[in-house]
Amino acid sequence: MNADDLPSLRSLLEREGLWARKSLGQHFLLDLELTRRIVRAAGDLSGKQVIEIGPGPGGLTRALLESDAAEVIAIEKDPRFVAILGELGPWSGNRLRLIEADALQVDETLLVGSAIGTPIVANLPYNVGTPLLVKWLKAGPWRGPMTLMFQLEVAERIVAAPGAEAYGRLAVLAQAVATARIVLRIPPRAFTPPPKVASAVVHLTDRSDRFADLDALERVTAAAFGQRRKMLRSSFASLAGPAAERLLDEARIAPTERAERIDVSAFCRLATVWRAAQVSS
Ligand code: SAM
């Protein structure tokens, strides 16, 4: 199956009179070589159901359907694309399931059934990229590796190491349950219409075996990075009150340290002791 045999994406957009809507973060990838590179970065998809968010005109969807994935479940909020995406059904041997919905509201377990480790591949709408990532980081065993395009600045915040300017809540949450790396950097001119900023694809390999309580980690990192230049004994007290120093001590973190220098495993220890203190009080 070769997507080069299909009508070009540009001709379909013109035929249907479709233009990009800024409010839905629409910046399209019309170059199939580029979408194929993103799919290659996703690794082995053979025999798997794959979730794609925001297929739009279907550039990335075409490349996903060229792979050996068993099925592509594409969730799109904008109903204008249903007709041209529908044409990919027969071409792909009916391996495309199109869901017209807001991805933030979707319960993915209802889509994938009992499948475990379902890959997610998407050129995400920038306005909801971070909330979608946090939703999936918290998800259960249905969710597998993620290959996601973000604004470069957000991608850098996901992969940042302690001490880096971009290191903060998002890095800690993501790296607590995944191994994250930037696999592709993409300039604005690759998109139609071009966005103002550069983009990057981040690949996240699941490591949710390392840590489970992301809700506690969210609370702890919100307190710690809410006042990132302050010492932890002061910033963490906004959550833990007078117990702050004792809990930091239990987590083997110096109370005089600042959040930006604490590594992910230390934050996980702090979330664990904070949760235990909540349960016992
Ligand atoms: N995948 C296409 C591509 O690479 O050319 C389009 C990517 S464009 C950056 C983002 C897509 O997400 C658009 O098609 C937009 O309509 C869709 N979208 C925006 N918000 C959404 C949401 N909350 N749920 C599902 N899709 C959404």
PDB file of C-alpha atoms and ligand atoms in Angstrom:
ATOM      1  CA  MET A   1       0.000   0.000   0.000  1.00  0.00           C
ATOM      2  CA  ASN A   2       1.564   3.275  -1.106  1.00  0.00           C
ATOM      3  CA  ALA A   3       0.112   6.668  -0.226  1.00  0.00           C
ATOM      4  CA  ASP A   4       1.919   8.218  -3.221  1.00  0.00           C
ATOM      5  CA  ASP A   5      -0.896   6.739  -5.342  1.00  0.00           C
ATOM      6  CA  LEU A   6      -3.526   8.839  -3.525  1.00  0.00           C
ATOM      7  CA  PRO A   7      -4.565  12.348  -4.618  1.00  0.00           C
ATOM      8  CA  SER A   8      -2.267  14.953  -3.025  1.00  0.00           C
ATOM      9  CA  LEU A   9      -3.376  16.418   0.306  1.00  0.00           C
ATOM     10  CA  ARG A  10      -3.145  19.904  -1.149  1.00  0.00           C
ATOM     11  CA  SER A  11      -5.510  19.023  -3.999  1.00  0.00           C
ATOM     12  CA  LEU A  12      -8.009  17.517  -1.534  1.00  0.00           C
ATOM     13  CA  LEU A  13      -7.929  20.636   0.668  1.00  0.00           C
ATOM     14  CA  GLU A  14      -8.565  22.757  -2.443  1.00  0.00           C
ATOM     15  CA  ARG A  15     -11.294  20.438  -3.743  1.00  0.00           C
ATOM     16  CA  GLU A  16     -13.175  20.603  -0.403  1.00  0.00           C
ATOM     17  CA  GLY A  17     -12.470  24.319   0.158  1.00  0.00           C
ATOM     18  CA  LEU A  18     -10.823  23.573   3.520  1.00  0.00           C
ATOM     19  CA  TRP A  19      -8.672  26.147   5.285  1.00  0.00           C
ATOM     20  CA  ALA A  20      -6.796  25.914   8.591  1.00  0.00           C
ATOM     21  CA  ARG A  21      -8.593  27.059  11.750  1.00  0.00           C
ATOM     22  CA  LYS A  22      -6.278  28.799  14.189  1.00  0.00           C
ATOM     23  CA  SER A  23      -8.596  28.138  17.139  1.00  0.00           C
ATOM     24  CA  LEU A  24      -8.047  24.371  16.649  1.00  0.00           C
ATOM     25  CA  GLY A  25      -4.262  24.690  16.344  1.00  0.00           C
ATOM     26  CA  GLN A  26      -4.370  23.567  12.717  1.00  0.00           C
ATOM     27  CA  HIS A  27      -0.941  23.459  11.057  1.00  0.00           C
ATOM     28  CA  PHE A  28      -0.836  20.668   8.521  1.00  0.00           C
ATOM     29  CA  LEU A  29       1.996  18.414   7.391  1.00  0.00           C
ATOM     30  CA  LEU A  30       1.457  17.875   3.672  1.00  0.00           C
ATOM     31  CA  ASP A  31       4.857  16.255   2.962  1.00  0.00           C
ATOM     32  CA  LEU A  32       4.488  12.490   3.116  1.00  0.00           C
ATOM     33  CA  GLU A  33       8.244  11.929   3.477  1.00  0.00           C
ATOM     34  CA  LEU A  34       8.137  13.888   6.731  1.00  0.00           C
ATOM     35  CA  THR A  35       5.090  12.068   8.107  1.00  0.00           C
ATOM     36  CA  ARG A  36       6.787   8.756   7.214  1.00  0.00           C
ATOM     37  CA  ARG A  37       9.807   9.824   9.282  1.00  0.00           C
ATOM     38  CA  ILE A  38       7.528  10.489  12.266  1.00  0.00           C
ATOM     39  CA  VAL A  39       5.974   7.039  11.888  1.00  0.00           C
ATOM     40  CA  ARG A  40       9.446   5.433  11.684  1.00  0.00           C
ATOM     41  CA  ALA A  41      10.342   7.234  14.939  1.00  0.00           C
ATOM     42  CA  ALA A  42       7.332   5.535  16.557  1.00  0.00           C
ATOM     43  CA  GLY A  43       9.048   2.131  16.245  1.00  0.00           C
ATOM     44  CA  ASP A  44       7.377  -1.187  15.529  1.00  0.00           C
ATOM     45  CA  LEU A  45       3.621  -0.778  15.084  1.00  0.00           C
ATOM     46  CA  SER A  46       2.951  -4.144  13.482  1.00  0.00           C
ATOM     47  CA  GLY A  47      -0.302  -5.787  14.476  1.00  0.00           C
ATOM     48  CA  LYS A  48      -1.134  -2.965  16.901  1.00  0.00           C
ATOM     49  CA  GLN A  49      -4.002  -0.568  17.225  1.00  0.00           C
ATOM     50  CA  VAL A  50      -2.567   2.952  17.102  1.00  0.00           C
ATOM     51  CA  ILE A  51      -4.272   6.094  18.368  1.00  0.00           C
ATOM     52  CA  GLU A  52      -3.799   9.319  16.401  1.00  0.00           C
ATOM     53  CA  ILE A  53      -5.123  12.654  17.664  1.00  0.00           C
ATOM     54  CA  GLY A  54      -6.161  15.317  15.175  1.00  0.00           C
ATOM     55  CA  PRO A  55      -5.693  13.618  11.785  1.00  0.00           C
ATOM     56  CA  GLY A  56      -6.846  16.803   9.977  1.00  0.00           C
ATOM     57  CA  PRO A  57      -6.471  16.217   6.231  1.00  0.00           C
ATOM     58  CA  GLY A  58      -4.661  12.937   6.967  1.00  0.00           C
ATOM     59  CA  GLY A  59      -0.941  13.335   6.163  1.00  0.00           C
ATOM     60  CA  LEU A  60       0.226  11.467   9.255  1.00  0.00           C
ATOM     61  CA  THR A  61      -2.776   9.115   9.005  1.00  0.00           C
ATOM     62  CA  ARG A  62      -1.674   8.044   5.511  1.00  0.00           C
ATOM     63  CA  ALA A  63       1.827   7.229   6.769  1.00  0.00           C
ATOM     64  CA  LEU A  64       0.396   5.314   9.744  1.00  0.00           C
ATOM     65  CA  LEU A  65      -1.861   3.305   7.424  1.00  0.00           C
ATOM     66  CA  GLU A  66       1.164   2.453   5.248  1.00  0.00           C
ATOM     67  CA  SER A  67       2.712   0.772   8.307  1.00  0.00           C
ATOM     68  CA  ASP A  68       1.808  -2.728   9.525  1.00  0.00           C
ATOM     69  CA  ALA A  69      -0.481  -1.329  12.245  1.00  0.00           C
ATOM     70  CA  ALA A  70      -3.658  -3.395  12.542  1.00  0.00           C
ATOM     71  CA  GLU A  71      -5.860  -0.322  12.951  1.00  0.00           C
ATOM     72  CA  VAL A  72      -5.534   3.449  13.253  1.00  0.00           C
ATOM     73  CA  ILE A  73      -8.040   5.028  15.632  1.00  0.00           C
ATOM     74  CA  ALA A  74      -8.069   8.712  14.672  1.00  0.00           C
ATOM     75  CA  ILE A  75      -9.794  11.223  16.977  1.00  0.00           C
ATOM     76  CA  GLU A  76     -10.662  14.539  15.287  1.00  0.00           C
ATOM     77  CA  LYS A  77     -12.671  17.433  16.689  1.00  0.00           C
ATOM     78  CA  ASP A  78     -13.202  19.238  13.375  1.00  0.00           C
ATOM     79  CA  PRO A  79     -16.012  17.525  11.396  1.00  0.00           C
ATOM     80  CA  ARG A  80     -14.949  19.199   8.125  1.00  0.00           C
ATOM     81  CA  PHE A  81     -12.299  16.501   7.574  1.00  0.00           C
ATOM     82  CA  VAL A  82     -14.629  13.511   7.805  1.00  0.00           C
ATOM     83  CA  ALA A  83     -15.227  13.287   4.037  1.00  0.00           C
ATOM     84  CA  ILE A  84     -11.588  13.250   2.915  1.00  0.00           C
ATOM     85  CA  LEU A  85     -10.496  11.004   5.769  1.00  0.00           C
ATOM     86  CA  GLY A  86     -13.339   8.618   4.893  1.00  0.00           C
ATOM     87  CA  GLU A  87     -11.648   8.031   1.522  1.00  0.00           C
ATOM     88  CA  LEU A  88      -8.724   6.404   3.368  1.00  0.00           C
ATOM     89  CA  GLY A  89     -11.033   3.633   4.632  1.00  0.00           C
ATOM     90  CA  PRO A  90     -11.354   1.505   1.477  1.00  0.00           C
ATOM     91  CA  TRP A  91      -7.751   2.312   0.408  1.00  0.00           C
ATOM     92  CA  SER A  92      -6.405   0.954   3.718  1.00  0.00           C
ATOM     93  CA  GLY A  93      -8.529  -2.187   3.817  1.00  0.00           C
ATOM     94  CA  ASN A  94     -10.851  -0.548   6.346  1.00  0.00           C
ATOM     95  CA  ARG A  95      -8.098  -0.147   8.959  1.00  0.00           C
ATOM     96  CA  LEU A  96      -9.094   3.448   9.824  1.00  0.00           C
ATOM     97  CA  ARG A  97     -11.602   4.086  12.631  1.00  0.00           C
ATOM     98  CA  LEU A  98     -12.539   7.744  12.748  1.00  0.00           C
ATOM     99  CA  ILE A  99     -13.887   9.164  16.007  1.00  0.00           C
ATOM    100  CA  GLU A 100     -15.381  12.646  15.867  1.00  0.00           C
ATOM    101  CA  ALA A 101     -14.689  13.989  19.371  1.00  0.00           C
ATOM    102  CA  ASP A 102     -12.647  16.234  21.627  1.00  0.00           C
ATOM    103  CA  ALA A 103      -9.618  14.126  22.552  1.00  0.00           C
ATOM    104  CA  LEU A 104      -9.535  15.662  26.041  1.00  0.00           C
ATOM    105  CA  GLN A 105     -12.965  14.158  26.741  1.00  0.00           C
ATOM    106  CA  VAL A 106     -12.409  10.729  25.208  1.00  0.00           C
ATOM    107  CA  ASP A 107     -12.115   7.635  27.391  1.00  0.00           C
ATOM    108  CA  GLU A 108      -9.540   5.670  25.404  1.00  0.00           C
ATOM    109  CA  THR A 109     -10.249   2.425  27.261  1.00  0.00           C
ATOM    110  CA  LEU A 110     -13.629   2.340  25.484  1.00  0.00           C
ATOM    111  CA  LEU A 111     -11.817   2.481  22.131  1.00  0.00           C
ATOM    112  CA  VAL A 112      -9.000  -0.016  22.610  1.00  0.00           C
ATOM    113  CA  GLY A 113     -10.876  -2.683  24.592  1.00  0.00           C
ATOM    114  CA  SER A 114      -8.516  -4.977  26.469  1.00  0.00           C
ATOM    115  CA  ALA A 115      -5.409  -3.971  24.473  1.00  0.00           C
ATOM    116  CA  ILE A 116      -2.298  -3.132  26.494  1.00  0.00           C
ATOM    117  CA  GLY A 117       0.483  -0.769  25.410  1.00  0.00           C
ATOM    118  CA  THR A 118      -1.407   1.020  22.629  1.00  0.00           C
ATOM    119  CA  PRO A 119       0.949   3.459  20.852  1.00  0.00           C
ATOM    120  CA  ILE A 120      -0.138   7.081  20.414  1.00  0.00           C
ATOM    121  CA  VAL A 121       1.245   9.009  17.442  1.00  0.00           C
ATOM    122  CA  ALA A 122       0.173  12.603  16.801  1.00  0.00           C
ATOM    123  CA  ASN A 123       1.006  16.034  15.497  1.00  0.00           C
ATOM    124  CA  LEU A 124      -0.763  17.620  18.461  1.00  0.00           C
ATOM    125  CA  PRO A 125      -2.772  20.834  18.385  1.00  0.00           C
ATOM    126  CA  TYR A 126      -0.529  23.196  20.380  1.00  0.00           C
ATOM    127  CA  ASN A 127      -3.307  24.600  22.542  1.00  0.00           C
ATOM    128  CA  VAL A 128      -4.121  21.215  24.125  1.00  0.00           C
ATOM    129  CA  GLY A 129      -0.781  19.389  23.766  1.00  0.00           C
ATOM    130  CA  THR A 130       0.274  19.630  27.420  1.00  0.00           C
ATOM    131  CA  PRO A 131      -3.086  18.640  28.998  1.00  0.00           C
ATOM    132  CA  LEU A 132      -3.307  15.674  26.616  1.00  0.00           C
ATOM    133  CA  LEU A 133       0.201  14.543  27.543  1.00  0.00           C
ATOM    134  CA  VAL A 134      -0.563  14.782  31.284  1.00  0.00           C
ATOM    135  CA  LYS A 135      -3.801  12.825  30.753  1.00  0.00           C
ATOM    136  CA  TRP A 136      -1.857  10.015  29.013  1.00  0.00           C
ATOM    137  CA  LEU A 137       0.982  10.025  31.546  1.00  0.00           C
ATOM    138  CA  LYS A 138      -1.661   9.231  34.175  1.00  0.00           C
ATOM    139  CA  ALA A 139      -3.360   6.593  32.030  1.00  0.00           C
ATOM    140  CA  GLY A 140      -3.490   2.883  32.819  1.00  0.00           C
ATOM    141  CA  PRO A 141      -1.853  -0.054  31.043  1.00  0.00           C
ATOM    142  CA  TRP A 142      -3.784   0.513  27.791  1.00  0.00           C
ATOM    143  CA  ARG A 143      -1.307   3.299  26.958  1.00  0.00           C
ATOM    144  CA  GLY A 144       2.017   2.410  25.325  1.00  0.00           C
ATOM    145  CA  PRO A 145       4.807   4.449  23.727  1.00  0.00           C
ATOM    146  CA  MET A 146       3.983   7.967  22.582  1.00  0.00           C
ATOM    147  CA  THR A 147       5.434   9.797  19.577  1.00  0.00           C
ATOM    148  CA  LEU A 148       4.158  13.337  19.775  1.00  0.00           C
ATOM    149  CA  MET A 149       4.826  16.640  18.047  1.00  0.00           C
ATOM    150  CA  PHE A 150       4.888  19.721  20.302  1.00  0.00           C
ATOM    151  CA  GLN A 151       6.146  23.262  20.060  1.00  0.00           C
ATOM    152  CA  LEU A 152       9.936  22.983  20.505  1.00  0.00           C
ATOM    153  CA  GLU A 153       9.764  24.925  23.776  1.00  0.00           C
ATOM    154  CA  VAL A 154       7.298  22.377  25.243  1.00  0.00           C
ATOM    155  CA  ALA A 155       9.374  19.457  23.926  1.00  0.00           C
ATOM    156  CA  GLU A 156      12.419  20.910  25.704  1.00  0.00           C
ATOM    157  CA  ARG A 157      10.423  21.170  28.939  1.00  0.00           C
ATOM    158  CA  ILE A 158       9.476  17.474  28.685  1.00  0.00           C
ATOM    159  CA  VAL A 159      13.043  16.184  28.266  1.00  0.00           C
ATOM    160  CA  ALA A 160      14.887  18.718  30.485  1.00  0.00           C
ATOM    161  CA  ALA A 161      17.365  17.562  33.147  1.00  0.00           C
ATOM    162  CA  PRO A 162      17.766  19.049  36.664  1.00  0.00           C
ATOM    163  CA  GLY A 163      19.591  22.377  36.602  1.00  0.00           C
ATOM    164  CA  ALA A 164      18.367  23.260  33.097  1.00  0.00           C
ATOM    165  CA  GLU A 165      16.194  26.329  32.712  1.00  0.00           C
ATOM    166  CA  ALA A 166      13.428  24.232  31.113  1.00  0.00           C
ATOM    167  CA  TYR A 167      13.386  21.757  34.032  1.00  0.00           C
ATOM    168  CA  GLY A 168      10.105  21.883  35.926  1.00  0.00           C
ATOM    169  CA  ARG A 169       6.833  20.093  36.608  1.00  0.00           C
ATOM    170  CA  LEU A 170       6.390  18.714  33.105  1.00  0.00           C
ATOM    171  CA  ALA A 171       9.876  17.141  33.041  1.00  0.00           C
ATOM    172  CA  VAL A 172       9.326  15.516  36.427  1.00  0.00           C
ATOM    173  CA  LEU A 173       5.852  14.160  35.589  1.00  0.00           C
ATOM    174  CA  ALA A 174       6.927  12.844  32.189  1.00  0.00           C
ATOM    175  CA  GLN A 175      10.234  11.326  33.285  1.00  0.00           C
ATOM    176  CA  ALA A 176       8.683   9.709  36.381  1.00  0.00           C
ATOM    177  CA  VAL A 177       6.735   7.304  34.149  1.00  0.00           C
ATOM    178  CA  ALA A 178       8.543   7.445  30.810  1.00  0.00           C
ATOM    179  CA  THR A 179      11.903   7.787  29.133  1.00  0.00           C
ATOM    180  CA  ALA A 180      11.618  10.887  26.964  1.00  0.00           C
ATOM    181  CA  ARG A 181      13.818  12.127  24.126  1.00  0.00           C
ATOM    182  CA  ILE A 182      13.535  14.530  21.222  1.00  0.00           C
ATOM    183  CA  VAL A 183      13.784  12.528  17.987  1.00  0.00           C
ATOM    184  CA  LEU A 184      13.073  15.173  15.310  1.00  0.00           C
ATOM    185  CA  ARG A 185      13.205  18.966  15.134  1.00  0.00           C
ATOM    186  CA  ILE A 186      10.941  20.507  12.533  1.00  0.00           C
ATOM    187  CA  PRO A 187      11.086  24.106  11.247  1.00  0.00           C
ATOM    188  CA  PRO A 188       7.936  26.247  10.819  1.00  0.00           C
ATOM    189  CA  ARG A 189       8.172  26.079   7.005  1.00  0.00           C
ATOM    190  CA  ALA A 190       7.345  22.343   7.060  1.00  0.00           C
ATOM    191  CA  PHE A 191       3.746  23.172   8.031  1.00  0.00           C
ATOM    192  CA  THR A 192       0.816  24.664   6.115  1.00  0.00           C
ATOM    193  CA  PRO A 193       0.220  27.342   7.323  1.00  0.00           C
ATOM    194  CA  PRO A 194       3.587  27.780   9.106  1.00  0.00           C
ATOM    195  CA  PRO A 195       3.349  28.400  12.870  1.00  0.00           C
ATOM    196  CA  LYS A 196       5.400  31.183  14.492  1.00  0.00           C
ATOM    197  CA  VAL A 197       7.713  28.763  16.311  1.00  0.00           C
ATOM    198  CA  ALA A 198       9.708  25.593  15.645  1.00  0.00           C
ATOM    199  CA  SER A 199       8.374  22.162  16.605  1.00  0.00           C
ATOM    200  CA  ALA A 200       9.840  18.876  17.757  1.00  0.00           C
ATOM    201  CA  VAL A 201       8.764  15.262  17.981  1.00  0.00           C
ATOM    202  CA  VAL A 202       9.238  13.643  21.387  1.00  0.00           C
ATOM    203  CA  HIS A 203       9.292   9.870  21.795  1.00  0.00           C
ATOM    204  CA  LEU A 204       8.229   8.626  25.229  1.00  0.00           C
ATOM    205  CA  THR A 205       8.843   4.991  26.146  1.00  0.00           C
ATOM    206  CA  ASP A 206       6.609   3.728  28.917  1.00  0.00           C
ATOM    207  CA  ARG A 207       8.261   3.261  32.330  1.00  0.00           C
ATOM    208  CA  SER A 208       5.163   3.394  34.517  1.00  0.00           C
ATOM    209  CA  ASP A 209       6.595   0.380  36.349  1.00  0.00           C
ATOM    210  CA  ARG A 210       8.947   2.885  38.078  1.00  0.00           C
ATOM    211  CA  PHE A 211       6.320   5.047  39.767  1.00  0.00           C
ATOM    212  CA  ALA A 212       2.522   5.049  40.056  1.00  0.00           C
ATOM    213  CA  ASP A 213       1.180   7.990  42.085  1.00  0.00           C
ATOM    214  CA  LEU A 214       1.227  10.838  39.547  1.00  0.00           C
ATOM    215  CA  ASP A 215      -1.520  12.709  41.404  1.00  0.00           C
ATOM    216  CA  ALA A 216       0.750  13.014  44.470  1.00  0.00           C
ATOM    217  CA  LEU A 217       3.673  13.963  42.228  1.00  0.00           C
ATOM    218  CA  GLU A 218       1.559  16.695  40.626  1.00  0.00           C
ATOM    219  CA  ARG A 219       0.732  18.174  44.032  1.00  0.00           C
ATOM    220  CA  VAL A 220       4.339  18.022  45.249  1.00  0.00           C
ATOM    221  CA  THR A 221       5.839  19.515  42.071  1.00  0.00           C
ATOM    222  CA  ALA A 222       3.172  22.239  41.958  1.00  0.00           C
ATOM    223  CA  ALA A 223       4.254  23.345  45.448  1.00  0.00           C
ATOM    224  CA  ALA A 224       7.984  22.964  44.797  1.00  0.00           C
ATOM    225  CA  PHE A 225       8.092  24.708  41.407  1.00  0.00           C
ATOM    226  CA  GLY A 226       5.393  27.243  42.330  1.00  0.00           C
ATOM    227  CA  GLN A 227       8.224  29.066  44.092  1.00  0.00           C
ATOM    228  CA  ARG A 228      11.181  27.568  42.235  1.00  0.00           C
ATOM    229  CA  ARG A 229      13.826  29.998  43.501  1.00  0.00           C
ATOM    230  CA  LYS A 230      12.935  29.406  47.163  1.00  0.00           C
ATOM    231  CA  MET A 231      14.416  26.696  49.354  1.00  0.00           C
ATOM    232  CA  LEU A 232      12.272  23.578  49.502  1.00  0.00           C
ATOM    233  CA  ARG A 233      11.630  23.872  53.223  1.00  0.00           C
ATOM    234  CA  SER A 234       9.705  27.027  52.374  1.00  0.00           C
ATOM    235  CA  SER A 235       8.112  26.139  48.994  1.00  0.00           C
ATOM    236  CA  PHE A 236       7.113  22.611  50.079  1.00  0.00           C
ATOM    237  CA  ALA A 237       5.594  23.990  53.305  1.00  0.00           C
ATOM    238  CA  SER A 238       2.832  25.499  51.135  1.00  0.00           C
ATOM    239  CA  LEU A 239       1.628  21.907  50.704  1.00  0.00           C
ATOM    240  CA  ALA A 240       2.939  20.011  53.728  1.00  0.00           C
ATOM    241  CA  GLY A 241       2.761  22.740  56.399  1.00  0.00           C
ATOM    242  CA  PRO A 242       4.868  22.151  59.529  1.00  0.00           C
ATOM    243  CA  ALA A 243       5.674  18.589  58.398  1.00  0.00           C
ATOM    244  CA  ALA A 244       7.666  19.880  55.409  1.00  0.00           C
ATOM    245  CA  GLU A 245      11.178  19.563  56.860  1.00  0.00           C
ATOM    246  CA  ARG A 246      10.503  16.124  58.358  1.00  0.00           C
ATOM    247  CA  LEU A 247       9.133  14.784  55.051  1.00  0.00           C
ATOM    248  CA  LEU A 248      12.050  16.242  53.091  1.00  0.00           C
ATOM    249  CA  ASP A 249      14.363  14.536  55.534  1.00  0.00           C
ATOM    250  CA  GLU A 250      12.525  11.215  55.107  1.00  0.00           C
ATOM    251  CA  ALA A 251      12.886  11.593  51.333  1.00  0.00           C
ATOM    252  CA  ARG A 252      16.632  12.257  51.784  1.00  0.00           C
ATOM    253  CA  ILE A 253      16.401  15.785  50.340  1.00  0.00           C
ATOM    254  CA  ALA A 254      18.242  18.706  51.987  1.00  0.00           C
ATOM    255  CA  PRO A 255      15.596  21.304  53.040  1.00  0.00           C
ATOM    256  CA  THR A 256      17.923  24.045  51.799  1.00  0.00           C
ATOM    257  CA  GLU A 257      17.832  22.696  48.211  1.00  0.00           C
ATOM    258  CA  ARG A 258      15.817  24.339  45.442  1.00  0.00           C
ATOM    259  CA  ALA A 259      13.314  22.473  43.254  1.00  0.00           C
ATOM    260  CA  GLU A 260      15.260  23.072  40.059  1.00  0.00           C
ATOM    261  CA  ARG A 261      18.184  20.971  41.359  1.00  0.00           C
ATOM    262  CA  ILE A 262      16.196  17.962  42.610  1.00  0.00           C
ATOM    263  CA  ASP A 263      16.177  14.939  40.324  1.00  0.00           C
ATOM    264  CA  VAL A 264      13.102  12.963  39.288  1.00  0.00           C
ATOM    265  CA  SER A 265      13.674   9.992  41.579  1.00  0.00           C
ATOM    266  CA  ALA A 266      14.007  12.313  44.614  1.00  0.00           C
ATOM    267  CA  PHE A 267      10.699  13.983  43.679  1.00  0.00           C
ATOM    268  CA  CYS A 268       9.112  10.511  43.463  1.00  0.00           C
ATOM    269  CA  ARG A 269      10.405   9.706  46.970  1.00  0.00           C
ATOM    270  CA  LEU A 270       8.993  12.994  48.260  1.00  0.00           C
ATOM    271  CA  ALA A 271       5.586  12.274  46.659  1.00  0.00           C
ATOM    272  CA  THR A 272       5.594   8.829  48.263  1.00  0.00           C
ATOM    273  CA  VAL A 273       6.360  10.092  51.795  1.00  0.00           C
ATOM    274  CA  TRP A 274       3.887  12.977  51.395  1.00  0.00           C
ATOM    275  CA  ARG A 275       1.152  10.520  50.329  1.00  0.00           C
ATOM    276  CA  ALA A 276       1.952   8.191  53.247  1.00  0.00           C
ATOM    277  CA  ALA A 277       1.680  11.125  55.667  1.00  0.00           C
ATOM    278  CA  GLN A 278      -1.713  12.017  54.156  1.00  0.00           C
ATOM    279  CA  VAL A 279      -2.987   8.480  54.558  1.00  0.00           C
ATOM    280  CA  SER A 280      -1.805   8.135  58.160  1.00  0.00           C
ATOM    281  CA  SER A 281      -3.159  11.509  59.332  1.00  0.00           C
TER     282      SER A 281
HETATM  283  N1  SAM B   1      -2.393  15.506  11.854  1.00  0.00           N
HETATM  284  C1  SAM B   1      -2.565  16.610  10.927  1.00  0.00           C
HETATM  285  C2  SAM B   1      -1.250  16.907  10.266  1.00  0.00           C
HETATM  286  O1  SAM B   1      -0.221  16.497  10.811  1.00  0.00           O
HETATM  287  O2  SAM B   1      -1.270  17.560   9.219  1.00  0.00           O
HETATM  288  C3  SAM B   1      -3.134  17.844  11.622  1.00  0.00           C
HETATM  289  C4  SAM B   1      -2.341  18.332  12.810  1.00  0.00           C
HETATM  290  S1  SAM B   1      -2.911  19.885  13.435  1.00  0.00           S
HETATM  291  C5  SAM B   1      -1.452  20.443  14.251  1.00  0.00           C
HETATM  292  C6  SAM B   1      -3.918  19.444  14.852  1.00  0.00           C
HETATM  293  C7  SAM B   1      -5.215  18.707  14.552  1.00  0.00           C
HETATM  294  O3  SAM B   1      -5.882  18.443  15.791  1.00  0.00           O
HETATM  295  C8  SAM B   1      -6.213  19.476  13.707  1.00  0.00           C
HETATM  296  O4  SAM B   1      -6.741  18.627  12.725  1.00  0.00           O
HETATM  297  C9  SAM B   1      -7.318  19.902  14.692  1.00  0.00           C
HETATM  298  O5  SAM B   1      -8.594  20.025  14.107  1.00  0.00           O
HETATM  299  C10 SAM B   1      -7.269  18.743  15.696  1.00  0.00           C
HETATM  300  N2  SAM B   1      -7.748  19.093  17.043  1.00  0.00           N
HETATM  301  C11 SAM B   1      -7.637  20.287  17.696  1.00  0.00           C
HETATM  302  N3  SAM B   1      -8.131  20.194  18.953  1.00  0.00           N
HETATM  303  C12 SAM B   1      -8.547  18.902  19.091  1.00  0.00           C
HETATM  304  C13 SAM B   1      -9.134  18.183  20.169  1.00  0.00           C
HETATM  305  N4  SAM B   1      -9.387  18.777  21.356  1.00  0.00           N
HETATM  306  N5  SAM B   1      -9.459  16.886  19.978  1.00  0.00           N
HETATM  307  C14 SAM B   1      -9.205  16.267  18.786  1.00  0.00           C
HETATM  308  N6  SAM B   1      -8.636  16.900  17.728  1.00  0.00           N
HETATM  309  C15 SAM B   1      -8.305  18.200  17.876  1.00  0.00           C
END
